[in-house]
Each structure stands twice: as C-alpha cells, then as structure tokens.
Coordinates of C-alpha atoms in Angstrom, one line a residue:
M922 CA 80.5 -72.6 -105.6
S923 CA 82.6 -74.6 -107.7
N924 CA 83.1 -75.2 -111.3
S925 CA 85.8 -78.0 -111.1
T926 CA 86.3 -79.8 -114.2
R927 CA 83.4 -78.1 -115.8
R928 CA 83.7 -76.9 -119.3
V929 CA 82.5 -73.5 -120.1
A930 CA 82.3 -71.9 -123.4
V931 CA 82.3 -67.9 -123.3
T932 CA 81.3 -65.5 -126.1
G933 CA 82.6 -61.9 -126.2
A934 CA 85.1 -63.3 -123.7
F935 CA 87.5 -60.6 -124.7
G936 CA 85.6 -57.5 -123.7
A937 CA 85.3 -56.2 -120.3
L938 CA 82.6 -58.8 -118.7
G939 CA 83.6 -61.7 -120.6
A940 CA 87.2 -61.4 -119.4
A941 CA 85.9 -61.2 -115.5
V942 CA 83.8 -64.2 -116.5
V943 CA 86.8 -66.2 -117.7
Q944 CA 89.3 -65.4 -115.0
L945 CA 86.4 -66.3 -112.3
A946 CA 86.0 -69.7 -114.2
L947 CA 89.5 -70.5 -114.4
K948 CA 90.0 -69.3 -110.7
S949 CA 87.4 -71.9 -110.1
G950 CA 89.3 -74.6 -112.0
A951 CA 86.9 -74.9 -115.2
V952 CA 88.0 -75.2 -118.1
V953 CA 87.1 -72.7 -120.5
A954 CA 86.7 -71.8 -124.5
A955 CA 86.7 -68.0 -124.8
I956 CA 85.3 -67.1 -128.2
D957 CA 85.5 -63.7 -129.4
Y958 CA 85.3 -61.4 -132.9
A959 CA 88.3 -59.8 -131.7
P960 CA 91.9 -61.5 -132.1
A961 CA 93.3 -63.9 -129.5
D962 CA 95.7 -62.5 -127.2
S963 CA 98.9 -64.6 -126.2
A964 CA 99.0 -62.7 -123.1
R965 CA 95.8 -64.0 -121.9
D966 CA 97.3 -67.7 -122.0
H967 CA 96.2 -70.0 -119.4
E968 CA 96.8 -74.1 -119.2
N969 CA 92.9 -74.5 -119.0
L970 CA 92.0 -71.7 -121.4
H971 CA 91.3 -72.5 -125.3
Q972 CA 91.2 -69.0 -127.0
F973 CA 89.1 -68.4 -130.2
G974 CA 89.4 -65.3 -131.7
G975 CA 88.3 -63.4 -135.2
V976 CA 85.0 -65.6 -134.7
D977 CA 82.0 -64.0 -136.4
L978 CA 79.2 -65.5 -134.2
S979 CA 76.5 -64.0 -136.5
S980 CA 77.5 -66.6 -139.3
S981 CA 76.1 -70.2 -138.8
E982 CA 79.5 -71.9 -140.5
Q983 CA 82.2 -69.9 -138.2
A984 CA 80.3 -70.7 -135.2
G985 CA 79.2 -74.5 -135.9
K986 CA 83.3 -74.6 -136.9
V987 CA 84.5 -73.0 -133.6
F988 CA 81.6 -74.8 -131.5
L989 CA 83.2 -78.1 -132.9
D990 CA 86.6 -76.9 -131.9
A991 CA 85.9 -75.9 -128.5
S992 CA 84.2 -79.4 -127.8
E993 CA 87.0 -81.1 -129.4
A994 CA 89.6 -78.9 -127.3
M995 CA 87.7 -79.4 -124.0
G996 CA 86.3 -82.9 -124.3
G997 CA 82.6 -81.9 -124.5
L998 CA 80.7 -78.7 -123.1
D999 CA 78.8 -78.2 -120.0
S1000 CA 78.0 -74.6 -120.1
L1001 CA 77.5 -72.0 -122.8
I1002 CA 77.4 -68.1 -121.5
N1003 CA 76.5 -66.1 -124.4
I1004 CA 77.7 -62.6 -123.7
A1005 CA 78.6 -61.2 -127.0
G1006 CA 76.4 -58.1 -127.6
G1007 CA 76.4 -54.7 -128.2
F1008 CA 74.6 -51.2 -127.4
T1009 CA 73.4 -48.1 -129.0
W1010 CA 71.6 -44.9 -127.7
E1011 CA 69.6 -43.1 -130.3
T1012 CA 66.4 -41.5 -130.0
F1013 CA 63.3 -43.0 -132.2
S1014 CA 63.1 -39.8 -134.5
G1015 CA 66.7 -39.9 -135.0
S1016 CA 67.2 -43.6 -135.7
D1017 CA 66.5 -45.6 -139.0
I1018 CA 66.0 -49.4 -139.6
G1019 CA 69.7 -50.0 -139.8
S1020 CA 70.3 -49.4 -136.0
W1021 CA 67.4 -52.2 -135.4
D1022 CA 68.9 -54.9 -137.9
K1023 CA 72.2 -54.1 -135.9
M1024 CA 70.9 -54.8 -132.6
Y1025 CA 69.1 -57.7 -133.6
N1026 CA 72.1 -59.2 -135.2
I1027 CA 74.3 -58.1 -132.3
N1028 CA 72.3 -59.4 -129.4
V1029 CA 69.7 -61.8 -130.5
R1030 CA 70.9 -63.5 -133.9
T1031 CA 74.6 -64.2 -132.1
A1032 CA 72.9 -65.8 -129.1
V1033 CA 70.6 -67.9 -131.3
I1034 CA 73.6 -69.1 -133.4
S1035 CA 75.7 -69.4 -130.4
T1036 CA 73.1 -71.8 -128.9
Q1037 CA 72.0 -73.7 -131.9
S1038 CA 75.9 -74.3 -132.6
A1039 CA 76.3 -75.3 -129.0
L1040 CA 73.4 -77.8 -128.4
P1041 CA 75.0 -81.0 -130.2
F1042 CA 78.2 -80.8 -127.8
L1043 CA 76.2 -80.0 -124.5
S1044 CA 75.8 -82.7 -122.0
K1045 CA 72.3 -83.4 -120.9
G1046 CA 71.1 -82.9 -117.5
L1047 CA 70.3 -80.7 -114.6
H1048 CA 74.2 -79.5 -114.4
S1049 CA 74.0 -78.3 -118.3
S1050 CA 73.1 -75.0 -118.5
V1051 CA 73.1 -71.9 -120.8
V1052 CA 73.3 -68.4 -119.5
N1053 CA 72.5 -65.2 -121.6
I1054 CA 72.5 -61.3 -121.0
S1055 CA 69.5 -59.6 -121.1
A1056 CA 68.9 -56.2 -119.4
N1057 CA 67.3 -54.7 -116.9
S1058 CA 66.0 -52.2 -119.4
A1059 CA 64.2 -54.7 -121.1
L1060 CA 61.9 -55.0 -118.1
K1061 CA 61.5 -51.2 -118.1
S1062 CA 62.6 -49.2 -121.3
E1063 CA 63.5 -45.5 -121.4
M1064 CA 64.2 -42.9 -124.1
G1065 CA 66.9 -43.6 -126.7
V1066 CA 67.2 -46.9 -126.1
A1067 CA 64.7 -48.7 -128.3
A1068 CA 66.3 -50.6 -130.7
Y1069 CA 68.8 -51.7 -127.7
T1070 CA 65.7 -53.0 -125.0
A1071 CA 63.9 -54.6 -128.1
S1072 CA 66.6 -57.0 -128.5
K1073 CA 67.2 -57.5 -125.2
A1074 CA 63.6 -58.3 -124.2
A1075 CA 64.2 -60.7 -127.4
V1076 CA 66.9 -62.4 -125.8
A1077 CA 64.6 -62.7 -122.5
K1078 CA 61.6 -64.2 -124.0
L1079 CA 64.0 -66.5 -126.2
T1080 CA 65.6 -67.5 -122.8
E1081 CA 62.3 -68.3 -121.4
S1082 CA 61.1 -70.4 -124.3
L1083 CA 63.9 -72.5 -124.7
A1084 CA 64.1 -73.2 -120.7
D1085 CA 60.7 -74.7 -121.2
E1086 CA 61.5 -76.8 -124.2
Y1087 CA 64.8 -78.3 -123.0
K1088 CA 63.2 -78.8 -119.5
G1089 CA 64.8 -81.6 -117.6
Q1090 CA 67.7 -81.4 -120.1
I1091 CA 69.7 -78.3 -120.4
R1092 CA 68.9 -75.2 -118.0
F1093 CA 68.4 -71.8 -119.4
N1094 CA 68.6 -68.6 -117.7
A1095 CA 69.4 -64.9 -118.1
V1096 CA 71.1 -62.1 -116.1
L1097 CA 69.6 -58.5 -116.4
P1098 CA 72.2 -56.2 -115.5
S1099 CA 71.5 -52.0 -115.0
I1100 CA 74.7 -50.4 -116.2
V1101 CA 78.1 -52.3 -116.1
D1102 CA 81.1 -50.5 -115.0
T1103 CA 83.3 -51.0 -118.1
P1104 CA 85.8 -48.1 -119.6
V1105 CA 83.3 -47.8 -122.3
N1106 CA 80.6 -47.0 -120.2
R1107 CA 82.7 -44.7 -118.1
A1108 CA 84.0 -42.9 -121.0
D1109 CA 80.3 -42.3 -122.2
M1110 CA 79.0 -41.3 -118.7
P1111 CA 81.7 -39.4 -117.1
D1112 CA 79.6 -37.5 -114.6
A1113 CA 77.7 -40.5 -113.4
D1114 CA 78.5 -42.2 -109.9
F1115 CA 80.6 -45.4 -111.1
S1116 CA 79.8 -46.7 -107.4
A1117 CA 76.4 -47.6 -108.2
W1118 CA 77.0 -49.3 -111.1
V1119 CA 77.4 -53.1 -111.2
S1120 CA 80.9 -54.4 -111.7
P1121 CA 81.6 -56.7 -114.0
D1122 CA 83.1 -59.5 -111.2
E1123 CA 79.8 -58.8 -109.1
L1124 CA 78.0 -59.8 -112.4
A1125 CA 80.4 -62.6 -113.4
K1126 CA 79.7 -64.2 -109.7
V1127 CA 75.8 -64.6 -110.9
I1128 CA 76.7 -66.0 -113.9
L1129 CA 78.8 -68.5 -112.6
F1130 CA 76.7 -69.4 -110.2
L1131 CA 73.8 -69.9 -112.8
T1132 CA 76.2 -72.5 -114.3
S1133 CA 77.3 -74.2 -110.9
P1134 CA 75.7 -77.5 -109.8
N1135 CA 73.9 -75.0 -107.1
S1136 CA 71.8 -73.8 -109.3
S1137 CA 70.5 -77.1 -110.6
A1138 CA 66.7 -76.1 -109.6
V1139 CA 66.8 -72.7 -111.5
T1140 CA 65.5 -72.7 -115.1
G1141 CA 63.6 -69.8 -117.1
A1142 CA 64.7 -67.3 -114.4
L1143 CA 65.4 -63.6 -115.7
I1144 CA 67.5 -62.2 -112.7
P1145 CA 67.9 -58.5 -112.5
V1146 CA 71.4 -57.3 -111.4
V1147 CA 71.2 -53.9 -110.6
G1148 CA 73.6 -52.8 -108.1
R1149 CA 72.7 -49.6 -106.8
V1150 CA 71.2 -47.9 -109.5

C-alpha cells in the first residue's frame, strides 16, 4: 500500500486512533492535515504534517475555514478520514435526552459537517475517498450503549447513502471496530483481556487501505474490524 504524495485530512487527529492514522499516513509518504478540538502540539511536528488545533467541527463556520486552510496548505485534498467522535455508557432508564443530543453532535453532526466542508476541495475520481468510523455495535447493540450505537448506526447509513450519491466521483466507506485498545478503554475496563482488542495501528492500516489506490473498487462498504473480541 502506498499513499505517496496523497493529501489526507484526519479529524480527531490527536486522539489514540487519530495519532496512529496520522503517523502511518506520514510514514507512507502522504501529506496530512491533522484537525482536532484539542490544541496543536509542536512535539508532533513533521515536514509533511499541517496541524489545526482548537477546531469545533460541530460548527459549520469553523469547519469550513479549517478545510479551506488545509486544502490551501496541501494544494488540494484526496482523502478525508472522519475520526472525531465520542462514547458514553449508560442505561436507557438512567439517561436523559441530553446524552442522545451529545452522541448525535459528537458522532453524526461532526461527520456531516466535516464532509460537507471538505467536499468542495476533494479531488474527483476513484482515488478520492472518505472514510468514516462507525462501530461493530451498530450492527448488534447491547445494554448501556443505546445512544452511542444509534449515532454510529447513523454514521453507517450516512456512509452508504453518500457512496450512492457520489458514485464514480468519491468513494465512501466506513470501518466498524469493536473495542479499540486505547488508554481510556483500558482505564474503563481494567479487568478485560486487552490482547483481544483492536490496536490503533491495526485499525489504522484498514483505514488507510480504504484511502489508497488499492481500494479503488471499494465503495459503500461497512467493514467490521473486531480483533479477537
């Protein structure tokens, strides 16, 4: 797989998965725009990395500006990877509508606005792509994650719909991970078997495959990445 000279924008780029995707993309030769709500960090500096911190992707105004700036910095855009998102666990009886609003805003609204903002700058053709992050639990949910999985199911269906709408112009795919091995998940589930989880690097490889020319025939796919869970 080669992403040489490809121009890739990654949202949620400073988290565990986002950082893994950014590092693997840079290693493969891509130019990367790393976008996050968290502040940029000079320790991450790389000659092919453009950092954009402090961006609220639920704001159309902020997203529009950052994708304009990113496109100008990279000379265009070939791929968008929507990683920005969040998780909550709570029973339905113990939740209120605020949790549902939060999951929608963090997981669905950011993906919609980021995609809308990036579309004017995305190159057109089979090598142009958008990758979204859904969840394996969007296919078969369980107690405590109703708001989260409903939002991730929306991301999956958004992906399928846009793949059909932009057929032949831009490829849209989504990965559906189980539990990703991050410091936050380890802290939340200290007794779990971490070796069964999906590592950020493993998931990053699948994501970047979907942005590469090797996946030019793949669009509208919802790809489970479940590790050994």
